[in-house]
Amino acid sequence: MSIHTSSQETINTLEAIFEKHKEERVCVIGTTCCGKSTLLKKIPDCVDMDEALWPLLTKEERDFVCQKPWTKEIGDYFDKLIYEKVKITKGMPMFGTVILDCDAVVYLDIADDLLKEHCRKRDADFTDAQNMKASIESDWNNHRLTGKQKFYYVMITE
């Protein structure tokens, strides 16, 4: 299912998806600066993947994944840590950058021009965000081939 939405429409869409899958594990993925944290603040009973992971990491693991610029090697290592340490709970959708073991996946996509604007506002590196987005899209496409989960595509438009 593909949906293009405004901010409030995105919230309404996510809440409808979460209600439909309230007895299942839901993973919401998107690149940095696409609006995940903003949405998390506005939708109750959701979990931030980073906040679930961070307390479980050693100093060395945190130092490695926080390096700049973002690279595929860093992303792959971060994914490995997530897979090993974080689990999604039924009825508690998790927002992050990695598709974990779940029943439904929501991809929050964002156009490059809007992503660039969001990165500028947050003083984040646009190239890093684009590289992360490409990695997430690859993971999304690979998981869709398995047919094991339900997939929802939501285009962020503001």
GROMACS .gro file of C-alpha atoms in nm:
model
  158
    1MET     CA    1   0.000   0.000   0.000
    2SER     CA    2   0.138   0.343  -0.096
    3ILE     CA    3   0.026   0.668   0.069
    4HIS     CA    4   0.142   1.032   0.021
    5THR     CA    5   0.062   1.245   0.326
    6SER     CA    6   0.091   1.576   0.509
    7SER     CA    7   0.208   1.579   0.872
    8GLN     CA    8  -0.136   1.526   1.030
    9GLU     CA    9  -0.231   1.281   0.757
   10THR     CA   10   0.090   1.090   0.831
   11ILE     CA   11  -0.006   1.068   1.197
   12ASN     CA   12  -0.360   0.955   1.107
   13THR     CA   13  -0.223   0.700   0.859
   14LEU     CA   14   0.024   0.558   1.110
   15GLU     CA   15  -0.239   0.540   1.383
   16ALA     CA   16  -0.470   0.350   1.144
   17ILE     CA   17  -0.191   0.107   1.055
   18PHE     CA   18  -0.102   0.062   1.421
   19GLU     CA   19  -0.467  -0.003   1.510
   20LYS     CA   20  -0.498  -0.259   1.230
   21HIS     CA   21  -0.186  -0.437   1.360
   22LYS     CA   22  -0.233  -0.371   1.733
   23GLU     CA   23  -0.172  -0.737   1.822
   24GLU     CA   24   0.138  -0.755   1.602
   25ARG     CA   25   0.494  -0.623   1.592
   26VAL     CA   26   0.525  -0.312   1.372
   27CYS     CA   27   0.851  -0.158   1.252
   28VAL     CA   28   0.856   0.198   1.110
   29ILE     CA   29   1.171   0.280   0.915
   30GLY     CA   30   1.312   0.593   0.758
   31THR     CA   31   1.636   0.782   0.713
   32THR     CA   32   1.768   1.041   0.952
   33CYS     CA   33   1.580   1.374   0.933
   34CYS     CA   34   1.267   1.226   0.772
   35GLY     CA   35   1.054   1.304   1.079
   36LYS     CA   36   1.057   0.985   1.287
   37SER     CA   37   1.136   1.163   1.615
   38THR     CA   38   0.869   1.427   1.553
   39LEU     CA   39   0.611   1.155   1.485
   40LEU     CA   40   0.721   0.959   1.792
   41LYS     CA   41   0.640   1.261   2.010
   42LYS     CA   42   0.288   1.282   1.866
   43ILE     CA   43   0.185   0.915   1.867
   44PRO     CA   44   0.154   0.734   2.202
   45ASP     CA   45   0.291   0.387   2.282
   46CYS     CA   46   0.572   0.388   2.028
   47VAL     CA   47   0.940   0.311   2.084
   48ASP     CA   48   1.250   0.478   1.943
   49MET     CA   49   1.493   0.209   1.819
   50ASP     CA   50   1.796   0.420   1.914
   51GLU     CA   51   1.666   0.475   2.268
   52ALA     CA   52   1.606   0.100   2.304
   53LEU     CA   53   1.958   0.021   2.179
   54TRP     CA   54   2.177   0.295   2.328
   55PRO     CA   55   2.174   0.178   2.693
   56LEU     CA   56   2.278  -0.171   2.577
   57LEU     CA   57   2.592  -0.058   2.392
   58THR     CA   58   2.948  -0.051   2.519
   59LYS     CA   59   3.148   0.272   2.485
   60GLU     CA   60   3.346   0.117   2.197
   61GLU     CA   61   3.026   0.023   2.012
   62ARG     CA   62   2.882   0.375   2.059
   63ASP     CA   63   3.207   0.537   1.942
   64PHE     CA   64   3.215   0.322   1.628
   65VAL     CA   65   2.855   0.385   1.519
   66CYS     CA   66   2.884   0.761   1.585
   67GLN     CA   67   3.173   0.812   1.341
   68LYS     CA   68   3.138   1.063   1.058
   69PRO     CA   69   3.087   1.038   0.770
   70TRP     CA   70   2.829   0.759   0.774
   71THR     CA   71   2.947   0.459   0.573
   72LYS     CA   72   2.798   0.125   0.476
   73GLU     CA   73   3.045  -0.041   0.715
   74ILE     CA   74   2.910   0.167   1.004
   75GLY     CA   75   2.553   0.097   0.892
   76ASP     CA   76   2.616  -0.278   0.870
   77TYR     CA   77   2.771  -0.283   1.217
   78PHE     CA   78   2.482  -0.077   1.358
   79ASP     CA   79   2.235  -0.322   1.196
   80LYS     CA   80   2.421  -0.616   1.355
   81LEU     CA   81   2.396  -0.455   1.699
   82ILE     CA   82   2.026  -0.382   1.652
   83TYR     CA   83   1.950  -0.740   1.541
   84GLU     CA   84   2.139  -0.881   1.839
   85LYS     CA   85   2.010  -0.652   2.112
   86VAL     CA   86   1.666  -0.507   2.024
   87LYS     CA   87   1.327  -0.676   1.990
   88ILE     CA   88   0.989  -0.529   1.896
   89THR     CA   89   0.699  -0.582   2.135
   90LYS     CA   90   0.346  -0.643   2.006
   91GLY     CA   91   0.137  -0.326   2.027
   92MET     CA   92   0.445  -0.103   2.067
   93PRO     CA   93   0.550   0.010   1.717
   94MET     CA   94   0.923   0.075   1.689
   95PHE     CA   95   1.065   0.365   1.485
   96GLY     CA   96   1.416   0.333   1.348
   97THR     CA   97   1.637   0.260   1.051
   98VAL     CA   98   1.645  -0.121   1.054
   99ILE     CA   99   1.375  -0.377   0.975
  100LEU     CA  100   1.364  -0.609   1.273
  101ASP     CA  101   1.168  -0.931   1.315
  102CYS     CA  102   0.813  -0.802   1.282
  103ASP     CA  103   0.473  -0.858   1.122
  104ALA     CA  104   0.431  -0.523   0.946
  105VAL     CA  105   0.679  -0.266   0.811
  106VAL     CA  106   0.608   0.100   0.737
  107TYR     CA  107   0.860   0.285   0.522
  108LEU     CA  108   0.862   0.663   0.572
  109ASP     CA  109   1.009   0.794   0.249
  110ILE     CA  110   1.105   1.155   0.182
  111ALA     CA  111   1.197   1.336  -0.139
  112ASP     CA  112   1.558   1.453  -0.164
  113ASP     CA  113   1.468   1.824  -0.178
  114LEU     CA  114   1.264   1.798   0.143
  115LEU     CA  115   1.530   1.580   0.306
  116LYS     CA  116   1.789   1.845   0.222
  117GLU     CA  117   1.570   2.110   0.387
  118HIS     CA  118   1.521   1.894   0.700
  119CYS     CA  119   1.896   1.827   0.719
  120ARG     CA  120   1.973   2.197   0.692
  121LYS     CA  121   1.730   2.276   0.978
  122ARG     CA  122   1.892   2.010   1.200
  123ASP     CA  123   2.248   2.085   1.089
  124ALA     CA  124   2.277   1.723   0.970
  125ASP     CA  125   2.482   1.598   0.677
  126PHE     CA  126   2.263   1.558   0.368
  127THR     CA  127   2.501   1.309   0.204
  128ASP     CA  128   2.495   1.091   0.516
  129ALA     CA  129   2.113   1.104   0.516
  130GLN     CA  130   2.104   1.009   0.146
  131ASN     CA  131   2.347   0.720   0.200
  132MET     CA  132   2.140   0.594   0.491
  133LYS     CA  133   1.823   0.630   0.282
  134ALA     CA  134   1.976   0.420   0.002
  135SER     CA  135   2.071   0.149   0.252
  136ILE     CA  136   1.721   0.150   0.406
  137GLU     CA  137   1.558   0.130   0.062
  138SER     CA  138   1.777  -0.168  -0.028
  139ASP     CA  139   1.678  -0.343   0.296
  140TRP     CA  140   1.310  -0.256   0.231
  141ASN     CA  141   1.324  -0.400  -0.120
  142ASN     CA  142   1.500  -0.719  -0.003
  143HIS     CA  143   1.245  -0.779   0.272
  144ARG     CA  144   0.954  -0.721   0.034
  145LEU     CA  145   1.082  -1.005  -0.183
  146THR     CA  146   1.033  -1.252   0.103
  147GLY     CA  147   0.661  -1.176   0.139
  148LYS     CA  148   0.681  -1.255   0.511
  149GLN     CA  149   0.548  -0.919   0.633
  150LYS     CA  150   0.285  -0.665   0.537
  151PHE     CA  151   0.439  -0.350   0.387
  152TYR     CA  152   0.318   0.010   0.391
  153TYR     CA  153   0.486   0.294   0.200
  154VAL     CA  154   0.424   0.648   0.330
  155MET     CA  155   0.572   0.950   0.150
  156ILE     CA  156   0.648   1.241   0.384
  157THR     CA  157   0.549   1.565   0.210
  158GLU     CA  158   0.623   1.834   0.470
   0.00000   0.00000   0.00000
